[in-house]
Coordinates of C-alpha atoms in Angstrom, one line a residue:
M1 CA 0.0 0.0 0.0
N2 CA 1.2 3.5 -0.8
R3 CA 0.9 5.8 2.1
S4 CA 1.8 9.4 2.9
P5 CA 2.5 10.7 -0.6
A6 CA 4.1 14.1 -0.5
L7 CA 6.0 16.5 -2.7
L8 CA 8.8 18.1 -0.7
P9 CA 9.3 21.7 -1.8
L10 CA 12.6 22.9 -3.2
A11 CA 12.8 25.6 -0.6
G12 CA 12.7 23.0 2.2
L13 CA 15.4 20.9 0.5
A14 CA 17.7 23.9 0.1
A15 CA 17.2 24.9 3.7
A16 CA 18.1 21.4 4.9
L17 CA 21.2 21.5 2.8
L18 CA 22.2 24.8 4.2
L19 CA 21.9 23.6 7.7
A20 CA 24.0 20.5 6.9
G21 CA 26.7 22.7 5.4
C22 CA 27.1 24.5 8.7
A23 CA 28.6 21.5 10.4
G24 CA 30.5 19.6 7.6
V25 CA 31.2 19.3 4.0
A26 CA 27.8 19.4 2.3
P27 CA 27.4 18.4 -1.4
R28 CA 26.5 21.0 -3.9
A29 CA 22.7 21.2 -4.3
P30 CA 21.6 19.6 -7.5
D31 CA 19.5 21.6 -9.9
L32 CA 16.1 19.8 -9.4
E33 CA 13.2 20.1 -11.8
A34 CA 10.7 19.6 -9.0
G35 CA 10.5 18.8 -5.3
L36 CA 11.2 15.3 -4.0
D37 CA 8.2 13.0 -4.6
L38 CA 7.9 10.9 -1.4
K39 CA 5.9 7.7 -0.9
T40 CA 5.9 5.2 1.9
Y41 CA 5.7 1.5 1.1
R42 CA 4.5 -0.8 3.9
D43 CA 1.6 -3.2 4.7
G44 CA 1.8 -5.3 1.6
D45 CA 4.1 -3.1 -0.4
D46 CA 7.8 -2.5 0.0
L47 CA 11.0 -1.1 -1.5
L48 CA 12.8 -4.2 -2.7
T49 CA 10.0 -6.3 -4.2
A50 CA 7.2 -3.8 -4.7
G51 CA 4.9 -6.1 -2.7
L52 CA 5.5 -9.0 -5.1
G53 CA 7.6 -10.9 -2.6
E54 CA 9.8 -13.8 -3.7
A55 CA 7.0 -15.7 -5.4
G56 CA 6.0 -12.7 -7.5
L57 CA 9.5 -11.8 -8.6
R58 CA 10.2 -15.4 -9.6
S59 CA 6.9 -15.6 -11.6
A60 CA 7.5 -15.6 -15.4
V61 CA 4.2 -13.7 -15.7
P62 CA 4.4 -10.0 -15.2
P63 CA 2.1 -8.4 -12.7
A64 CA -1.1 -7.4 -14.6
F65 CA -2.6 -4.0 -15.1
A66 CA -6.3 -3.7 -14.3
N67 CA -6.7 -1.3 -17.3
P68 CA -3.8 -1.8 -19.7
D69 CA -4.7 1.6 -21.4
A70 CA -4.4 3.5 -18.1
P71 CA -2.4 1.6 -15.4
T72 CA -2.1 3.2 -12.0
A73 CA 1.1 4.5 -10.6
T74 CA 1.3 1.6 -8.2
E75 CA 0.8 -0.9 -10.9
L76 CA 3.5 0.7 -13.0
R77 CA 6.0 0.8 -10.2
R78 CA 5.3 -2.9 -9.4
R79 CA 5.8 -3.9 -13.0
A80 CA 9.0 -1.8 -13.3
V81 CA 10.5 -3.5 -10.3
W82 CA 9.5 -7.0 -11.7
T83 CA 11.0 -6.1 -15.1
N84 CA 14.3 -4.9 -13.8
W85 CA 14.8 -7.7 -11.3
R86 CA 14.2 -10.3 -14.0
G87 CA 16.4 -8.3 -16.5
I88 CA 19.4 -8.5 -14.2
A89 CA 19.2 -11.6 -11.9
D90 CA 18.8 -15.3 -12.5
L91 CA 15.6 -16.1 -10.4
A92 CA 15.0 -19.4 -12.1
P93 CA 14.6 -22.5 -9.8
G94 CA 18.0 -24.0 -9.1
G95 CA 19.9 -20.8 -10.1
G96 CA 20.9 -20.2 -6.5
Y97 CA 19.3 -16.8 -5.9
G98 CA 17.9 -16.6 -2.3
E99 CA 19.5 -19.9 -1.4
V100 CA 23.2 -19.7 -2.2
Y101 CA 23.4 -15.9 -2.5
G102 CA 21.2 -12.9 -2.4
Q103 CA 17.9 -12.3 -0.5
L104 CA 14.4 -11.4 -1.5
A105 CA 12.7 -10.6 1.8
P106 CA 10.5 -7.4 1.6
V107 CA 12.0 -4.2 2.9
P108 CA 9.4 -1.6 4.0
G109 CA 10.4 2.1 3.9
R110 CA 10.2 5.4 2.1
E111 CA 11.0 6.1 -1.5
Y112 CA 11.9 9.6 -2.9
H113 CA 12.0 10.5 -6.6
A114 CA 13.3 13.7 -8.2
L115 CA 14.5 15.0 -11.6
A116 CA 18.0 16.5 -11.3
R117 CA 19.9 18.4 -14.0
L118 CA 23.6 18.9 -14.6
P119 CA 24.6 22.4 -15.4
G120 CA 24.3 23.2 -19.1
R121 CA 22.4 20.0 -20.0
K122 CA 19.3 19.8 -22.0
Q123 CA 17.6 17.0 -20.1
P124 CA 17.4 15.9 -16.5
H125 CA 18.3 12.5 -15.1
R126 CA 16.0 10.7 -12.7
V127 CA 17.2 10.2 -9.1
M128 CA 15.6 7.9 -6.5
V129 CA 16.5 7.4 -2.9
Q130 CA 15.2 4.3 -1.0
L131 CA 15.3 4.7 2.8
P132 CA 14.4 1.5 4.7
D133 CA 12.4 1.7 7.9
A134 CA 15.3 -0.2 9.5
F135 CA 17.9 2.4 8.4
D136 CA 20.9 2.2 10.6
A137 CA 21.7 5.7 11.6
Q138 CA 24.8 4.5 13.5
A139 CA 26.4 2.8 10.5
R140 CA 25.6 5.8 8.4
C141 CA 25.7 3.7 5.2
V142 CA 24.7 5.1 1.7
V143 CA 24.9 2.9 -1.4
V144 CA 24.9 4.9 -4.7
T145 CA 24.3 3.2 -8.0
A146 CA 23.5 3.8 -11.7
S147 CA 21.2 1.7 -13.8
S148 CA 22.7 -1.0 -16.0
G149 CA 22.4 -0.7 -19.7
S150 CA 20.0 2.1 -20.6
R151 CA 17.4 1.0 -18.1
G152 CA 15.1 3.1 -16.0
I153 CA 15.5 4.1 -12.4
Y154 CA 15.0 0.6 -11.0
G155 CA 17.7 -0.8 -13.3
A156 CA 20.2 -1.6 -10.4
I157 CA 17.8 -2.8 -7.8
A158 CA 18.9 -6.4 -8.0
L159 CA 22.5 -5.3 -7.2
A160 CA 22.5 -2.2 -5.1
G161 CA 19.1 -2.5 -3.6
A162 CA 19.3 -6.2 -2.8
W163 CA 22.6 -5.7 -1.0
G164 CA 22.0 -2.3 0.7
L165 CA 18.4 -2.2 1.8
P166 CA 18.4 -5.4 4.0
R167 CA 21.6 -4.1 5.7
G168 CA 19.9 -0.9 6.7
C169 CA 21.6 1.3 4.1
A170 CA 20.0 4.1 2.2
V171 CA 20.3 3.4 -1.5
A172 CA 20.4 6.2 -4.1
Y173 CA 19.9 5.5 -7.8
T174 CA 20.3 7.4 -11.1
D175 CA 19.2 6.5 -14.6
K176 CA 22.3 8.4 -15.7
G177 CA 20.4 10.3 -18.4
A178 CA 18.9 7.3 -20.2
G179 CA 15.8 5.5 -19.0
T180 CA 12.5 4.2 -20.4
G181 CA 10.5 7.4 -20.7
Y182 CA 10.0 7.1 -24.5
V183 CA 8.1 9.9 -26.2
D184 CA 5.8 9.5 -29.2
T185 CA 6.7 12.7 -31.1
T186 CA 3.2 12.8 -32.6
D187 CA 2.2 14.8 -29.4
G188 CA 5.4 15.0 -27.4
R189 CA 3.9 13.8 -24.1
G190 CA 6.5 12.6 -21.6
F191 CA 6.4 10.6 -18.4
A192 CA 6.0 12.1 -15.0
L193 CA 7.7 11.1 -11.8
N194 CA 5.0 8.5 -11.0
G195 CA 5.6 6.6 -14.3
Q196 CA 2.4 7.8 -15.9
L197 CA 2.0 9.9 -19.0
A198 CA 2.3 13.5 -17.8
S199 CA -0.3 16.2 -18.1
D200 CA 0.7 19.4 -20.0
G201 CA 3.2 21.5 -18.1
A202 CA 4.2 18.8 -15.6
P203 CA 7.9 18.0 -15.1
V204 CA 8.9 15.0 -17.3
E205 CA 11.8 12.6 -17.6
F206 CA 12.4 13.5 -21.2
N207 CA 11.1 16.7 -23.0
V208 CA 10.8 16.4 -26.7
P209 CA 9.1 18.7 -29.2
R210 CA 6.3 17.5 -31.3
A211 CA 7.2 16.2 -34.8
A212 CA 6.2 18.5 -37.7
P213 CA 3.0 17.4 -39.3
G214 CA 3.5 15.0 -42.2
D215 CA 2.2 12.0 -44.0
G216 CA 4.5 9.5 -42.3
I217 CA 4.5 7.9 -38.9
A218 CA 6.2 10.2 -36.4
P219 CA 9.3 8.6 -34.8
I220 CA 9.6 7.5 -31.2
A221 CA 12.2 9.5 -29.2
V222 CA 14.4 7.4 -26.8
K223 CA 16.2 9.4 -24.2
H224 CA 19.6 7.7 -24.4
A225 CA 19.7 8.2 -28.1
H226 CA 18.0 11.6 -28.4
S227 CA 18.6 13.7 -25.3
G228 CA 21.2 15.8 -27.1
D229 CA 23.5 15.6 -24.1
N230 CA 25.7 12.5 -24.9
P231 CA 24.8 11.3 -21.4
E232 CA 27.6 8.8 -21.2
A233 CA 30.1 11.6 -21.0
D234 CA 28.4 12.7 -17.7
W235 CA 27.8 9.3 -16.1
G236 CA 30.2 10.0 -13.2
R237 CA 28.6 13.3 -12.4
H238 CA 25.1 11.7 -12.5
V239 CA 26.3 9.3 -9.8
E240 CA 27.8 12.2 -7.8
Q241 CA 24.5 14.1 -7.9
A242 CA 22.6 11.0 -6.8
A243 CA 24.9 10.9 -3.8
A244 CA 24.2 14.5 -3.0
V245 CA 20.4 14.0 -3.2
A246 CA 20.8 11.0 -0.8
L247 CA 22.5 13.1 1.9
Q248 CA 19.8 15.8 1.5
V249 CA 17.1 13.1 2.0
L250 CA 18.8 11.9 5.1
E251 CA 19.0 15.5 6.4
L252 CA 15.2 15.7 5.9
A253 CA 14.3 12.2 7.2
H254 CA 16.8 11.9 10.1
P255 CA 17.7 15.4 11.2
E256 CA 18.3 14.1 14.8
A257 CA 21.3 12.1 13.5
G258 CA 22.7 14.9 11.4
P259 CA 24.6 16.6 9.9
W260 CA 24.6 14.3 6.9
T261 CA 27.8 15.3 5.0
N262 CA 30.5 13.6 3.0
E263 CA 32.7 13.6 6.1
S264 CA 30.1 12.0 8.4
T265 CA 28.6 9.4 6.1
R266 CA 30.0 6.3 4.5
V267 CA 29.2 6.2 0.8
I268 CA 29.9 3.2 -1.5
A269 CA 29.2 3.5 -5.2
V270 CA 28.4 0.3 -7.1
G271 CA 27.1 -0.6 -10.6
V272 CA 27.0 -3.3 -13.2
S273 CA 27.6 -3.0 -17.0
N274 CA 27.0 0.6 -17.9
G275 CA 26.3 1.3 -14.3
G276 CA 29.8 -0.2 -13.5
G277 CA 31.3 2.2 -16.0
A278 CA 29.4 5.1 -14.4
V279 CA 30.7 4.4 -10.9
L280 CA 34.3 4.2 -12.3
R281 CA 33.8 7.6 -13.9
A282 CA 32.6 8.8 -10.5
A283 CA 35.7 7.4 -8.9
E284 CA 37.8 9.9 -10.9
L285 CA 36.0 13.0 -9.6
P286 CA 37.8 15.2 -7.0
G287 CA 36.5 15.6 -3.5
S288 CA 35.5 13.1 -0.8
T289 CA 32.1 12.0 -1.9
F290 CA 32.9 8.3 -2.2
D291 CA 34.6 6.0 0.3
A292 CA 34.8 3.0 -2.0
V293 CA 33.7 1.9 -5.5
V294 CA 32.6 -1.5 -6.8
A295 CA 32.2 -2.0 -10.6
V296 CA 30.8 -5.3 -12.0
S297 CA 31.3 -6.1 -15.7
P298 CA 31.9 -2.4 -16.4
N299 CA 31.6 -0.8 -19.8
V300 CA 34.4 1.8 -19.5
L301 CA 36.9 3.2 -21.9
A302 CA 40.1 3.3 -19.9
G303 CA 42.3 6.2 -21.0
D304 CA 44.4 5.0 -23.9
Q305 CA 43.8 1.4 -23.2
G306 CA 41.2 -1.2 -24.2
R307 CA 38.6 -0.6 -27.0
A308 CA 35.5 1.6 -27.0
L309 CA 32.2 -0.3 -26.9
Y310 CA 31.2 1.3 -30.2
D311 CA 34.4 0.2 -31.9
Y312 CA 34.1 -3.5 -31.0
S313 CA 30.3 -3.7 -31.3
T314 CA 30.2 -2.2 -34.8
D315 CA 33.0 -4.7 -35.7
A316 CA 31.1 -7.6 -34.1
A317 CA 27.9 -6.6 -35.9
L318 CA 29.6 -7.1 -39.2
W319 CA 31.9 -10.1 -38.5
M320 CA 30.5 -12.2 -35.7
P321 CA 27.5 -13.8 -37.5
C322 CA 30.0 -15.2 -40.1
A323 CA 32.7 -16.1 -37.5
L324 CA 30.3 -18.2 -35.4
N325 CA 30.2 -20.7 -38.2
A326 CA 33.9 -21.5 -37.6
A327 CA 34.7 -25.0 -36.3
A328 CA 35.8 -23.6 -32.9
Y329 CA 32.1 -23.0 -32.1
D330 CA 30.7 -26.3 -33.2
G331 CA 30.0 -27.1 -29.5
V332 CA 28.1 -23.8 -28.9
L333 CA 24.5 -25.0 -29.1
L334 CA 23.0 -21.5 -29.8
A335 CA 25.4 -21.2 -32.8
R336 CA 24.1 -24.4 -34.3
P337 CA 20.4 -24.1 -34.9
G338 CA 19.0 -27.6 -35.5
G339 CA 22.6 -28.9 -35.1
A340 CA 23.8 -27.2 -38.3
K341 CA 25.8 -24.2 -39.3
S342 CA 23.8 -21.0 -39.2
P343 CA 22.3 -20.1 -42.6
A344 CA 22.2 -16.5 -41.6
G345 CA 25.9 -16.7 -40.7
A346 CA 26.7 -18.3 -44.1
N347 CA 24.8 -15.5 -45.8
R348 CA 26.8 -12.9 -43.9
C349 CA 30.1 -14.7 -44.9
A350 CA 29.0 -14.5 -48.6
S351 CA 28.1 -10.8 -48.1
L352 CA 31.6 -10.1 -46.7
K353 CA 33.1 -11.9 -49.6
A354 CA 31.0 -9.9 -52.1
A355 CA 32.1 -6.7 -50.3
G356 CA 35.8 -7.6 -50.8
L357 CA 36.3 -8.1 -47.0
L358 CA 37.0 -11.8 -47.4
S359 CA 39.0 -13.5 -50.1
A360 CA 38.1 -17.2 -49.6
D361 CA 35.5 -18.9 -51.9
D362 CA 34.6 -21.7 -49.5
A363 CA 32.0 -20.9 -46.9
Q364 CA 33.9 -22.7 -44.1
A365 CA 37.1 -20.9 -45.0
Q366 CA 35.3 -17.6 -44.9
A367 CA 34.0 -18.4 -41.4
E368 CA 37.5 -19.3 -40.2
A369 CA 38.8 -16.0 -41.7
A370 CA 36.1 -14.0 -39.9
R371 CA 37.0 -15.7 -36.7
E372 CA 40.7 -14.8 -37.2
H373 CA 39.6 -11.2 -37.8
L374 CA 37.9 -11.0 -34.4
L375 CA 40.7 -12.8 -32.6
A376 CA 43.2 -10.4 -34.1
G377 CA 41.2 -7.5 -32.6
G378 CA 41.4 -8.9 -29.1
W379 CA 38.4 -11.2 -28.9
T380 CA 38.9 -14.7 -27.5
D381 CA 37.0 -17.9 -28.5
A382 CA 35.2 -17.8 -25.1
T383 CA 34.0 -14.2 -25.6
V384 CA 32.9 -14.9 -29.2
A385 CA 31.0 -18.0 -28.1
A386 CA 29.2 -15.9 -25.5
G387 CA 28.6 -13.2 -28.1
V388 CA 26.2 -15.5 -29.9
L389 CA 23.5 -14.1 -27.7
S390 CA 24.1 -10.6 -28.9
S391 CA 24.5 -11.8 -32.5
N392 CA 21.4 -14.0 -32.6
F393 CA 19.2 -11.3 -31.0
D394 CA 20.6 -8.5 -33.2
L395 CA 21.7 -6.7 -30.1
W396 CA 24.9 -5.4 -31.7
R397 CA 22.9 -3.3 -34.2
A398 CA 20.4 -2.1 -31.6
V399 CA 23.2 -0.9 -29.4
N400 CA 25.1 0.7 -32.2
V401 CA 22.1 2.6 -33.5
T402 CA 21.3 4.1 -30.1
Y403 CA 24.9 4.9 -29.2
A404 CA 25.7 6.5 -32.6
S405 CA 22.7 8.8 -32.2
A406 CA 23.7 9.7 -28.6
Y407 CA 27.4 10.4 -29.5
A408 CA 26.4 12.5 -32.5
R409 CA 23.6 14.3 -30.5
T410 CA 21.0 13.8 -33.1
G411 CA 17.2 13.9 -32.7
P412 CA 14.7 11.2 -33.4
A413 CA 14.1 12.3 -37.0
D414 CA 17.8 12.6 -38.1
M415 CA 19.5 9.6 -36.7
P416 CA 22.7 8.4 -38.3
C417 CA 22.5 6.0 -41.3
G418 CA 18.8 6.5 -41.9
Y419 CA 17.6 4.7 -38.8
S420 CA 14.6 5.6 -36.6
F421 CA 12.4 4.1 -34.0
A422 CA 8.7 3.5 -34.4
A423 CA 5.9 1.4 -33.0
M424 CA 5.6 -1.8 -34.9
G425 CA 3.5 -5.0 -34.8
A426 CA 4.6 -8.5 -35.5
D427 CA 4.7 -7.7 -39.2
G428 CA 7.5 -5.1 -38.7
V429 CA 5.4 -2.3 -40.3
A430 CA 5.6 1.1 -38.6
R431 CA 2.4 2.4 -37.1
A432 CA 1.1 4.6 -34.3
P433 CA 1.5 3.0 -30.8
T434 CA -1.5 1.7 -29.1
A435 CA -2.6 3.3 -25.8
A436 CA -1.6 0.1 -23.9
E437 CA 1.9 0.0 -25.5
R438 CA 2.6 3.6 -24.7
A439 CA 1.4 3.3 -21.1
A440 CA 3.8 0.4 -20.5
W441 CA 6.9 1.9 -22.0
W442 CA 8.1 3.3 -18.7
S443 CA 7.7 0.0 -16.8
D444 CA 8.5 -2.6 -19.4
A445 CA 11.1 -1.2 -21.8
S446 CA 14.9 -1.7 -21.5
G447 CA 15.9 1.8 -22.8
I448 CA 17.2 0.5 -26.1
P449 CA 14.7 -0.6 -28.8
P450 CA 13.6 -3.0 -30.2
G451 CA 11.2 -4.1 -27.5
S452 CA 8.0 -3.1 -25.8
G453 CA 6.3 -2.5 -29.1
V454 CA 9.0 -0.2 -30.4
G455 CA 11.0 -1.4 -33.4
L456 CA 14.0 -0.3 -35.5
R457 CA 13.3 1.2 -38.9
D458 CA 16.3 0.7 -41.3
A459 CA 16.0 2.9 -44.3
M460 CA 19.1 1.2 -45.8
A461 CA 17.8 -2.3 -45.6
S462 CA 18.1 -4.1 -49.0
G463 CA 19.3 -7.3 -50.7
N464 CA 19.8 -10.8 -49.3
D465 CA 21.5 -9.5 -46.2
P466 CA 19.3 -6.5 -45.4
S467 CA 21.0 -5.4 -42.2
L468 CA 24.5 -5.3 -43.8
P469 CA 24.3 -1.8 -45.4
G470 CA 23.2 -0.2 -42.2
N471 CA 25.8 -2.0 -40.1
T472 CA 28.5 -1.0 -42.7
C473 CA 27.4 2.6 -42.4
L474 CA 27.5 2.5 -38.6
R475 CA 31.0 1.0 -38.7
A476 CA 32.1 3.8 -41.1
L477 CA 31.2 6.3 -38.4
W478 CA 33.9 4.8 -36.2
D479 CA 36.4 4.9 -39.0
D480 CA 35.7 8.6 -39.4
A481 CA 38.2 9.8 -36.8
K482 CA 37.1 13.5 -37.2
G483 CA 33.4 12.9 -37.2
A484 CA 30.7 13.7 -34.6
V485 CA 30.4 10.1 -33.4
R486 CA 34.1 9.8 -32.6
A487 CA 34.1 13.2 -30.9
G488 CA 31.3 11.9 -28.7
I489 CA 33.2 8.8 -27.8
E490 CA 36.3 10.8 -27.0
A491 CA 34.3 12.6 -24.4
T492 CA 33.6 9.4 -22.5
R493 CA 37.3 8.4 -21.8
A494 CA 37.9 7.6 -18.2
A495 CA 40.6 9.2 -16.0
P496 CA 42.3 7.3 -13.2
P497 CA 40.5 6.9 -9.9
R498 CA 41.1 9.4 -7.1
A499 CA 44.3 8.6 -5.2
G500 CA 43.7 6.4 -2.2
L501 CA 40.1 5.5 -3.2
P502 CA 39.4 1.7 -2.7
V503 CA 38.1 0.3 -6.0
I504 CA 37.2 -3.3 -6.8
V505 CA 36.5 -4.3 -10.4
V506 CA 34.9 -7.6 -11.1
H507 CA 34.6 -9.1 -14.6
G508 CA 33.8 -12.4 -16.2
T509 CA 36.4 -14.0 -18.5
D510 CA 33.7 -15.1 -21.0
D511 CA 31.8 -11.8 -21.2
G512 CA 30.6 -11.6 -24.8
L513 CA 28.9 -8.2 -24.7
V514 CA 31.6 -6.2 -22.8
P515 CA 34.8 -8.3 -23.1
E516 CA 37.0 -7.9 -20.0
A517 CA 40.1 -7.5 -22.1
F518 CA 38.6 -4.4 -23.7
S519 CA 37.0 -2.9 -20.5
G520 CA 37.3 -4.1 -16.9
G521 CA 40.7 -5.8 -17.4
A522 CA 42.0 -2.9 -19.5
Y523 CA 40.9 -0.4 -16.8
A524 CA 42.7 -2.4 -14.1
R525 CA 45.9 -2.6 -16.0
W526 CA 45.8 1.0 -17.0
A527 CA 45.0 2.2 -13.5
E528 CA 47.9 0.2 -12.2
A529 CA 50.2 1.8 -14.7
Q530 CA 49.0 5.3 -13.6
G531 CA 49.9 4.6 -10.0
R532 CA 46.3 4.2 -9.0
P533 CA 46.0 0.4 -8.4
V534 CA 42.6 -1.3 -8.1
S535 CA 41.6 -4.8 -6.9
Y536 CA 40.7 -6.8 -10.0
W537 CA 38.7 -10.0 -9.7
R538 CA 38.6 -12.1 -12.8
V539 CA 35.8 -14.7 -12.7
H540 CA 36.1 -17.8 -15.0
N541 CA 33.1 -19.3 -16.8
A542 CA 31.1 -16.1 -16.3
Q543 CA 29.5 -13.9 -19.0
H544 CA 27.4 -10.7 -19.0
F545 CA 23.8 -11.8 -18.7
D546 CA 22.8 -13.5 -15.4
A547 CA 19.1 -13.3 -16.4
F548 CA 19.7 -15.8 -19.2
L549 CA 21.1 -18.5 -17.0
G550 CA 17.6 -20.0 -16.4
L551 CA 18.0 -21.5 -19.9
P552 CA 19.7 -24.8 -19.3
V553 CA 21.9 -24.4 -22.4
L554 CA 23.5 -21.4 -20.7
G555 CA 23.1 -22.4 -17.0
M556 CA 25.2 -25.5 -17.7
R557 CA 28.0 -23.3 -19.1
Y558 CA 28.2 -20.1 -17.1
L559 CA 28.1 -18.9 -13.5
P560 CA 26.2 -15.8 -12.3
M561 CA 28.1 -12.5 -11.7
L562 CA 25.9 -11.2 -8.9
P563 CA 27.4 -13.3 -6.1
Y564 CA 30.8 -11.8 -6.8
G565 CA 29.3 -8.3 -6.9
Y566 CA 27.7 -8.9 -3.5
R567 CA 31.0 -10.3 -2.1
A568 CA 32.9 -7.2 -3.4
L569 CA 30.4 -5.0 -1.6
D570 CA 30.9 -7.0 1.6
A571 CA 34.7 -6.5 1.3
A572 CA 34.4 -2.8 0.5
W573 CA 32.1 -2.2 3.5
K574 CA 34.3 -4.1 5.9
H575 CA 37.2 -2.0 4.7
V576 CA 35.4 1.3 5.0
A577 CA 33.5 0.6 8.2
E578 CA 35.9 -1.7 10.1
G579 CA 39.3 -1.0 8.6
A580 CA 39.7 -4.6 7.3
P581 CA 42.2 -5.0 4.5
L582 CA 40.8 -4.7 1.0
P583 CA 41.2 -8.0 -0.9
G584 CA 43.7 -7.8 -3.7
D585 CA 43.6 -9.2 -7.2
A586 CA 41.9 -12.6 -7.7
D587 CA 41.7 -15.1 -10.5
I588 CA 38.6 -17.0 -9.5
A589 CA 38.3 -20.6 -10.7
T590 CA 34.8 -21.8 -10.9
T591 CA 32.9 -25.1 -11.8
P592 CA 29.8 -24.9 -14.1
R593 CA 26.7 -26.7 -13.0
A594 CA 26.4 -30.3 -14.1
F595 CA 23.7 -31.4 -16.6
K596 CA 22.9 -35.0 -16.3
D597 CA 19.8 -37.3 -16.6
G598 CA 18.1 -34.5 -18.5
A599 CA 18.3 -32.0 -15.7
L600 CA 20.6 -29.1 -14.6
A601 CA 22.0 -29.5 -11.1
P602 CA 21.2 -26.7 -8.7
L603 CA 23.8 -24.0 -8.1
S604 CA 26.0 -24.7 -5.0
R605 CA 28.6 -22.7 -3.2
E606 CA 31.2 -25.0 -4.6
N607 CA 30.3 -24.0 -8.1
L608 CA 31.3 -20.4 -7.3
G609 CA 34.9 -21.2 -6.3
A610 CA 36.8 -19.5 -3.6
L611 CA 35.6 -16.0 -3.2
P612 CA 38.1 -13.3 -2.0

């Protein structure tokens, strides 16, 4: 049940911050679009599971809307929590969540939402602070996080919320300038703080002008792609602002234990995937905001090391479908539909040959040459094998389309290479979105189309390999060293972490979406060379997507990453709160779950290996 809704005025928030600053180092007040929206969740509702409990989160059926065309704010929040839990964690039976690691017990408390804006930026980012009723004012613990991928505000609840809330910590979140508040440019209506379509004049996550009248279908605007801010360049500052809002909330909610300042409060930043990259960018900022940082499977461009996501993902979009037909991947079941080489992969090999990128005439020789191309660029056979997920689901192209537009700061109608987003049915034909589709974008979408009724329009699609022209165009944007896309990417390069800041980076050896050699591992090596060493935990037999491990074909091959993220948080907290030594580098040997007699064995602690 939602109780005590309130909108805390900006004047009160500023006054609280001023009082805090009188007795310590207070954070700079963020530029908020509106006061803090406060709701209390108790008596059948809660912060961690939105009232669904363990059974509801584990259910493969999403919580229903009584009226799909006009869901309530409570229904949308519950659905968003369900969507983001299941998008990050393996909650399948036998996967170990709640038994071997993690917990799903409801956590009652208060939840604050606001829209904050960085100076000079066109769009706000959403910030949320969850304050459990069992908040430990003596421990003075704040966990700050950023959403994984391009997800909405609950996109890190399975990592930061699941660790911090049961321990009595306040947890602050940012969507880091992305999120799922898509906008149909037919009318330009955005989403309000409560997740519903906003009324005219109300503050919205993403403000987009209406499309000019025309005969065609108006495009859908997606915030990560179309904010005009290149939000990735500001990820660290988004995290820093979320931390500032958390301290202000504590000043309002627990003034008797104040002042709540950087000096008097222990703040740990944690994130996974893009969220991991965001907290590493926060680690480089001056000042004393953060006491420790934990990054899991981070997407980060480490100074002059590694490879940019856009570089290796545009390369993979072209070459990986062909390369997966090489003999090295004959044992990868998802690369052998029906037990045979992929016809789509053979078609891509032929296309690369026709384009002059491959010289061999034989299809198998072409696949072997494509594999060698990827390996020469730093991929391993293990990361290519895991990359089959991104290849089969056309995720490479989806990522590249969104990021190219973000880096070039284009709008929804002038995206690079002729792409655009539009509502689509099963037939792939662009149309106007239905009321039910539109109402559910905020709760159901991932932040990167296709999905939730929004598809990808490819104006360059043609021939027997229709995605090839567009993928080739996207790759050319990387090759143009002086173009707008490359300029946007350069703005995302990380700097070393602040001297003396405890940092733990955790990455799977088999990560096929963000390979550790390009990202987490490269960052660790580079930070060491800069005289700013971090603890680097390399986890064997682990890839990027815990949520897919419920599929036996993947669960028998890979271990989840969340247990190692939680363990890193345990270590960081003991170091910060108790002065325990921070564990050093670790190369963690693991044992995949056994599959025998037609069933996958449940995950055990022994499968996870020796945790640092």
